[in-house]
PDB file of C-alpha atoms in Angstrom:
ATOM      1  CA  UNK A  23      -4.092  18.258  -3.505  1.00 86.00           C
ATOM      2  CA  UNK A  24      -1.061  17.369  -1.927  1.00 93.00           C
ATOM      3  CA  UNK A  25       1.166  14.112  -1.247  1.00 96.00           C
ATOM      4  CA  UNK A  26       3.827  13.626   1.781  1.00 96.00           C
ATOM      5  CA  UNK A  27       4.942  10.878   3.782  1.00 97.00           C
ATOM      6  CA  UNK A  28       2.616  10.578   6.914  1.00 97.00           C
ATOM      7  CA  UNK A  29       4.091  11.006  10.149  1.00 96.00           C
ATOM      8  CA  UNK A  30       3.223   9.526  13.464  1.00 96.00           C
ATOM      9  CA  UNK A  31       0.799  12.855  14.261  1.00 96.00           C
ATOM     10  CA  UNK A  32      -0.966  11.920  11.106  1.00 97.00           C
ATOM     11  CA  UNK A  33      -2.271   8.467  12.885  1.00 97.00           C
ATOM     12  CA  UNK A  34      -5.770   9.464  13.921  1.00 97.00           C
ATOM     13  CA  UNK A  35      -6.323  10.521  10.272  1.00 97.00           C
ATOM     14  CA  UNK A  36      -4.733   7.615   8.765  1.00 97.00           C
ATOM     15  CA  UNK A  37      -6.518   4.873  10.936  1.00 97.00           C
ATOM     16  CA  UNK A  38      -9.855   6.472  10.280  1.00 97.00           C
ATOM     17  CA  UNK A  39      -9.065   6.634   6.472  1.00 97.00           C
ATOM     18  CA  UNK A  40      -8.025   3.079   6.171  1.00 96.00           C
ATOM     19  CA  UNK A  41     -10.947   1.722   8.690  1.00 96.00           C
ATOM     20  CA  UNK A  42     -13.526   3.437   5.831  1.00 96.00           C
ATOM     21  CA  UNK A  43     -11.521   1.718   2.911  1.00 95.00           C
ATOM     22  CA  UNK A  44     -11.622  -2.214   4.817  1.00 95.00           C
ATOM     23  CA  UNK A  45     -15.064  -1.037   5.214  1.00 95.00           C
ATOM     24  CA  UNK A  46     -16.070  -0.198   1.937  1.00 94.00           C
ATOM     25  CA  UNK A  47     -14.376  -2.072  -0.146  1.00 94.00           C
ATOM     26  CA  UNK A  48     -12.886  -5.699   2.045  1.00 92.00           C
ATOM     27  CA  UNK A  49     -12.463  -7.488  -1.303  1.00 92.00           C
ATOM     28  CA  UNK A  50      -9.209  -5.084  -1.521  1.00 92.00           C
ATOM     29  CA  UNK A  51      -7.341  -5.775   1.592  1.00 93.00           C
ATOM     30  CA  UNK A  52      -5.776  -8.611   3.456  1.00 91.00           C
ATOM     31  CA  UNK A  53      -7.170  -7.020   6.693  1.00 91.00           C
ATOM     32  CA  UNK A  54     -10.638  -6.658   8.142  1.00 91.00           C
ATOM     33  CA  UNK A  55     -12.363  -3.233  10.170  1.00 93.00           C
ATOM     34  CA  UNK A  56     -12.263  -5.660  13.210  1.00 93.00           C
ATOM     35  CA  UNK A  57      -8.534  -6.609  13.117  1.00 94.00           C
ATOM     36  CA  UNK A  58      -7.553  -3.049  12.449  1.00 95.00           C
ATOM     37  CA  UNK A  59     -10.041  -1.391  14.387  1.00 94.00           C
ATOM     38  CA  UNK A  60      -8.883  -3.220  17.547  1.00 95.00           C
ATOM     39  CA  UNK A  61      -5.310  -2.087  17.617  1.00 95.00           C
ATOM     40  CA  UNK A  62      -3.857   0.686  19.644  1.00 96.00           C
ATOM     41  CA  UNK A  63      -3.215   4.198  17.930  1.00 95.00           C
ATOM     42  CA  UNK A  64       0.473   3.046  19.354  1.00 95.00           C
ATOM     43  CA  UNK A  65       0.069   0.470  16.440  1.00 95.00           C
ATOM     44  CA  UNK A  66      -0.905   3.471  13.941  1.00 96.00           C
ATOM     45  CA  UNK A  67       2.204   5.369  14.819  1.00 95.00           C
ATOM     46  CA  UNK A  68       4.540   3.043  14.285  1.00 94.00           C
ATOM     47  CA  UNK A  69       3.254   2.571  11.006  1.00 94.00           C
ATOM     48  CA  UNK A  70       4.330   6.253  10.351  1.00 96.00           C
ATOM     49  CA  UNK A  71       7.889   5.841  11.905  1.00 93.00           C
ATOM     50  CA  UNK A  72       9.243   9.362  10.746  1.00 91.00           C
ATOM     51  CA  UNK A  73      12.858   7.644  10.560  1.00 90.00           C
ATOM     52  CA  UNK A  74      15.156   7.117   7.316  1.00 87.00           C
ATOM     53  CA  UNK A  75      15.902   3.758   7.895  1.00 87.00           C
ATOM     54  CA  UNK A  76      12.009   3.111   8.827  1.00 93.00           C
ATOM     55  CA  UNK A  77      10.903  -0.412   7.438  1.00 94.00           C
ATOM     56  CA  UNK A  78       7.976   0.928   6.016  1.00 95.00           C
ATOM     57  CA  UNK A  79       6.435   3.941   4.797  1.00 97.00           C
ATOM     58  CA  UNK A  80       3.013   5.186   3.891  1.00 97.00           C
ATOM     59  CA  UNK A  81       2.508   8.476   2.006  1.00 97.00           C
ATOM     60  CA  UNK A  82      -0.444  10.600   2.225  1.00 97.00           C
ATOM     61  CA  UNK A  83      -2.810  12.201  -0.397  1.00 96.00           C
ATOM     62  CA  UNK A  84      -4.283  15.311   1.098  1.00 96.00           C
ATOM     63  CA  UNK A  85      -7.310  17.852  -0.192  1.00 93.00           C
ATOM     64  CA  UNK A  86      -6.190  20.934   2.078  1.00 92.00           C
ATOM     65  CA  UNK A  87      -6.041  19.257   5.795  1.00 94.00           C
ATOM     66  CA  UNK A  88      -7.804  16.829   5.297  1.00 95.00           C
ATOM     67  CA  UNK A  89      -6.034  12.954   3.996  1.00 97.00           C
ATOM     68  CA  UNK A  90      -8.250  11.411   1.585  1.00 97.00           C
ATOM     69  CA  UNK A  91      -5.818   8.624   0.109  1.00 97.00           C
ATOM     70  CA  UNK A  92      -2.790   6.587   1.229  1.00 97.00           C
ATOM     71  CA  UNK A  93      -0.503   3.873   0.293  1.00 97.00           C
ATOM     72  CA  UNK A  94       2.184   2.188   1.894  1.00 97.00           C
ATOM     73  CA  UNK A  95       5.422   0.895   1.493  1.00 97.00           C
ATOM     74  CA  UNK A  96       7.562  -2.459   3.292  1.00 97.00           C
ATOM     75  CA  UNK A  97      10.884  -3.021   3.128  1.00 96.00           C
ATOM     76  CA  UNK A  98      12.395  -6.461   3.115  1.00 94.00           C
ATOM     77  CA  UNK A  99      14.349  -6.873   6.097  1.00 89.00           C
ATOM     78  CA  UNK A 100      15.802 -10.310   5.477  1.00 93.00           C
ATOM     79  CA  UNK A 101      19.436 -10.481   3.727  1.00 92.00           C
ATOM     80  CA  UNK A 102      18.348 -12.864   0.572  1.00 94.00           C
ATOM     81  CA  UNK A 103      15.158 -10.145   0.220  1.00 94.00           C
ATOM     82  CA  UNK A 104      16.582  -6.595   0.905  1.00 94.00           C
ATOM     83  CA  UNK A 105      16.617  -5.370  -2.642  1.00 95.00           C
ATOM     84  CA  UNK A 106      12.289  -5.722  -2.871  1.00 96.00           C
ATOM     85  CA  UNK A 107       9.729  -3.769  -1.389  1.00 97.00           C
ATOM     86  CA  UNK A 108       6.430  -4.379  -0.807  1.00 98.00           C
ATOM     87  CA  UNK A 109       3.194  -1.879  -1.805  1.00 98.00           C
ATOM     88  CA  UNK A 110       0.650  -2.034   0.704  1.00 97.00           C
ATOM     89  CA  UNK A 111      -2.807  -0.492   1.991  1.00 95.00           C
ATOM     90  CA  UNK A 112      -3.475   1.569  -1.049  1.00 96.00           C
ATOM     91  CA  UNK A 113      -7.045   3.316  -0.632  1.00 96.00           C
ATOM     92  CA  UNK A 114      -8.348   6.853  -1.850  1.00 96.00           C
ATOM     93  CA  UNK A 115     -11.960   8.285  -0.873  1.00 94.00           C
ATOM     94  CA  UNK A 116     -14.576   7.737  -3.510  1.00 89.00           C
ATOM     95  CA  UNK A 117     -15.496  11.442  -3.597  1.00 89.00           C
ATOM     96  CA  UNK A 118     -11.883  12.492  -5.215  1.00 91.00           C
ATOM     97  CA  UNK A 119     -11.278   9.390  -7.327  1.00 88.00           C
ATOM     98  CA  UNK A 120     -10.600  10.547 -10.774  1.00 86.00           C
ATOM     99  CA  UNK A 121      -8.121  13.361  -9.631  1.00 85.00           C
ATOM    100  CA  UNK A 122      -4.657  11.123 -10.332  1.00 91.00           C
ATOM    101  CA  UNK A 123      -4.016  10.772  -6.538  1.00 93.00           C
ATOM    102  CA  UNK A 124      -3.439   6.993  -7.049  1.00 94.00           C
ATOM    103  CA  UNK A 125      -1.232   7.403  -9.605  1.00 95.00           C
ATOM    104  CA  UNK A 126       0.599  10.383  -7.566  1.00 96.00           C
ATOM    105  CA  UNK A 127       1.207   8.174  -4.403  1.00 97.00           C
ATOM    106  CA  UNK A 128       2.204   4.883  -6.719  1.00 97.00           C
ATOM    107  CA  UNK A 129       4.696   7.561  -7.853  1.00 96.00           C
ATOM    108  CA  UNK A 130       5.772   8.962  -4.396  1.00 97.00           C
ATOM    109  CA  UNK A 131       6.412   5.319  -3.169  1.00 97.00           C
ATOM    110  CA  UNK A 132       8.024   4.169  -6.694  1.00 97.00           C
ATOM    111  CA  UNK A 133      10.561   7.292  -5.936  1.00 96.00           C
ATOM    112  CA  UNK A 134      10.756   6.432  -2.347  1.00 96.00           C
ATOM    113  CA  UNK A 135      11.712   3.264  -2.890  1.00 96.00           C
ATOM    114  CA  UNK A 136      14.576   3.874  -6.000  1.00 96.00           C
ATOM    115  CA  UNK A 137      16.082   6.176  -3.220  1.00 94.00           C
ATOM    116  CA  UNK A 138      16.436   3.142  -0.745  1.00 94.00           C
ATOM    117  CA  UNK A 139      19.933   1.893  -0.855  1.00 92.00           C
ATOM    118  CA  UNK A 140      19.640  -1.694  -2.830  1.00 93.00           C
ATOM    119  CA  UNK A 141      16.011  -1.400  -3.755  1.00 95.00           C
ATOM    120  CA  UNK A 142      15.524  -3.018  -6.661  1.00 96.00           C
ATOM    121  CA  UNK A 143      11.838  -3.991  -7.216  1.00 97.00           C
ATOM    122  CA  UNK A 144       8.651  -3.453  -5.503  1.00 98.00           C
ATOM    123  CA  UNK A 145       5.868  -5.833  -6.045  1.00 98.00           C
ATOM    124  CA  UNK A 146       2.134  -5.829  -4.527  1.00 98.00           C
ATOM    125  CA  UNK A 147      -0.947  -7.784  -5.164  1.00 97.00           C
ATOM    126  CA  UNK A 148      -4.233  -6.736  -5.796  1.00 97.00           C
ATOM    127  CA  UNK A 149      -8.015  -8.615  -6.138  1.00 96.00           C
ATOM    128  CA  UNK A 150      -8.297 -10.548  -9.712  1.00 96.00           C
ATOM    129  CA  UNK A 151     -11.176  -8.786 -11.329  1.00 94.00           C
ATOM    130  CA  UNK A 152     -10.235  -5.413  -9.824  1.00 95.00           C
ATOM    131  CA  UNK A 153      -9.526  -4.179 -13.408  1.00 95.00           C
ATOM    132  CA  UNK A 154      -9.223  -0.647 -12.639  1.00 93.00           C
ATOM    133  CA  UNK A 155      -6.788  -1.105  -9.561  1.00 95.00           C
ATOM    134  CA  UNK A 156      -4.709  -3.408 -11.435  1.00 96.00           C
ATOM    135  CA  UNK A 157      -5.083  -0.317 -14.586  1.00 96.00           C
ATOM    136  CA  UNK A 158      -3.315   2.094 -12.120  1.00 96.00           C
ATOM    137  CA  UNK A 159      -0.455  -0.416 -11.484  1.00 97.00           C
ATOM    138  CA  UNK A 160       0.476  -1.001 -14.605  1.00 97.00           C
ATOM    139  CA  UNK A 161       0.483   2.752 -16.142  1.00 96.00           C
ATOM    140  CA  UNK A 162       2.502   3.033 -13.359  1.00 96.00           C
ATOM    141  CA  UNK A 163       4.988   0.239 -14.380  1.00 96.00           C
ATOM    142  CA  UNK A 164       4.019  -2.401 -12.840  1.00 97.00           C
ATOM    143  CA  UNK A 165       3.613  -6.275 -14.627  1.00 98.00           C
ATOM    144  CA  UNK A 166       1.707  -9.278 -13.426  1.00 97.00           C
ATOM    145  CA  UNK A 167       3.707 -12.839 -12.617  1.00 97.00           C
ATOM    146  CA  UNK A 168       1.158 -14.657 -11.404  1.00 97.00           C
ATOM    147  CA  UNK A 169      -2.341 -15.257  -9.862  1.00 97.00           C
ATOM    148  CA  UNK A 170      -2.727 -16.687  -6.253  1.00 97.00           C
ATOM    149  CA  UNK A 171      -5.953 -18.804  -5.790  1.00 96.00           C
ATOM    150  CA  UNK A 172      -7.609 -18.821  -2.501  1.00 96.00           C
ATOM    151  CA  UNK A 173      -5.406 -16.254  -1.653  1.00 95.00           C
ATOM    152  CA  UNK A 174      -8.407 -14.226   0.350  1.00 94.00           C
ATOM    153  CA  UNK A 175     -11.479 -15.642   2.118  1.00 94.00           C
ATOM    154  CA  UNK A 176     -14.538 -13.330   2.655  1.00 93.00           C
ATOM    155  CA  UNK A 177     -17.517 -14.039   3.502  1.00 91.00           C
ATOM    156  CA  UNK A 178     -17.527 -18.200   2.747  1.00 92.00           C
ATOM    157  CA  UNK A 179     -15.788 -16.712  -0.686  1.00 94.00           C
ATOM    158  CA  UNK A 180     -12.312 -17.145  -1.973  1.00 96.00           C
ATOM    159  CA  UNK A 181     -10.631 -14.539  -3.974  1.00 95.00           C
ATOM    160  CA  UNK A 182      -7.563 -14.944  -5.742  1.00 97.00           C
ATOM    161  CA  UNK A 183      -4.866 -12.269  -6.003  1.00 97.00           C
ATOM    162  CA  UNK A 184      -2.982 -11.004  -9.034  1.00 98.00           C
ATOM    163  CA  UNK A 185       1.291 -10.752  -8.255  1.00 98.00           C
ATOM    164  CA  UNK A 186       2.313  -7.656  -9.814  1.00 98.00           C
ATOM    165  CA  UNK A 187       6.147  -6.045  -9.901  1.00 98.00           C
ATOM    166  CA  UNK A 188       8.118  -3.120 -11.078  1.00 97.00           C
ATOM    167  CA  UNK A 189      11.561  -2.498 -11.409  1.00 96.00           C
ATOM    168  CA  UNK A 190      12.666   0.796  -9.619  1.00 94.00           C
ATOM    169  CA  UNK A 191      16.575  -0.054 -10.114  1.00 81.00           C
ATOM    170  CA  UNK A 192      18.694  -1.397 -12.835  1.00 76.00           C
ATOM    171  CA  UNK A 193      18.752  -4.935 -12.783  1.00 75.00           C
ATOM    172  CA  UNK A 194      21.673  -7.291 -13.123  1.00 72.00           C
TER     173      UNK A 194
END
């Protein structure tokens, strides 16, 4: 198993991987198979912008060619903002679960972002209740602040969402 950042040629891979996560599990994510499954493979590229000063990244968890987990990264473009990062779209196929891929790509971004000039924190959210997401996140640093209510509706449901941040960079 292997981890790297994906690249715009990795985009046919990557949309199919995250369609089957919104799919399987749309308690998770912020974004539905029909939202995400309508955009252009244009839109999956530019995701993987190969550049250094890309906004965002998403790394790649790979069993020989094939990718079988992902996460991404967003930096904060705005001035008063530039020194957090947002985690985003983490998913990793049921059938290798277990292996320490999450933790490995929670890693890659965590060192990804501490490289970023002025990165200081990254924060995500994940589902209240989703005990062994939120698990991960915090062996890999990461603290809860607070819990959004109604912060997802699904299916006439509301689910709230559990604020969660890690320092990656000394702090004043």
């Amino acid at each position: 198993m292997t981890i790297r950042r994906l690249l715009p040629a990795d985009a046919e891979a990557y949309r199919a991987l995250m369609l089957e996560g919104y799919a399987r599990h749309p308690d998770a994510f912020t974004s539905t198979v029909a939202e995400r499954e309508a955009l252009p493979l244009s839109w999956w590229e530019k995701r993987l912008d190969a550049s250094a000063a890309a906004d965002q990244v998403v790394f790649g968890a790979f069993d020989g060619d094939v990718l079988v987990g992902a996460a991404g990264l967003q930096f904060q473009g705005r001035e008063k903002a530039r020194h957090k990062a947002d985690l985003f779209g983490m998913y990793v196929a049921s059938a290798v679960r277990g292996a320490g891929l999450g933790r490995k790509l929670v890693a890659a971004l965590l060192d990804e972002a501490a490289a970023r000039e002025g990165v200081r924190v990254v924060q995500l959210t994940v589902t209240e209740g989703n005990a062994a997401a939120q698990t991960l996140y915090e062996r890999c640093g990461f603290r809860p602040f607070g819990v959004e209510p109604y912060a997802v509706a699904l299916d006439g449901a509301y689910l709230s969402k559990v604020h969660m941040w890690c320092a990656v960079a000394a702090l004043p």
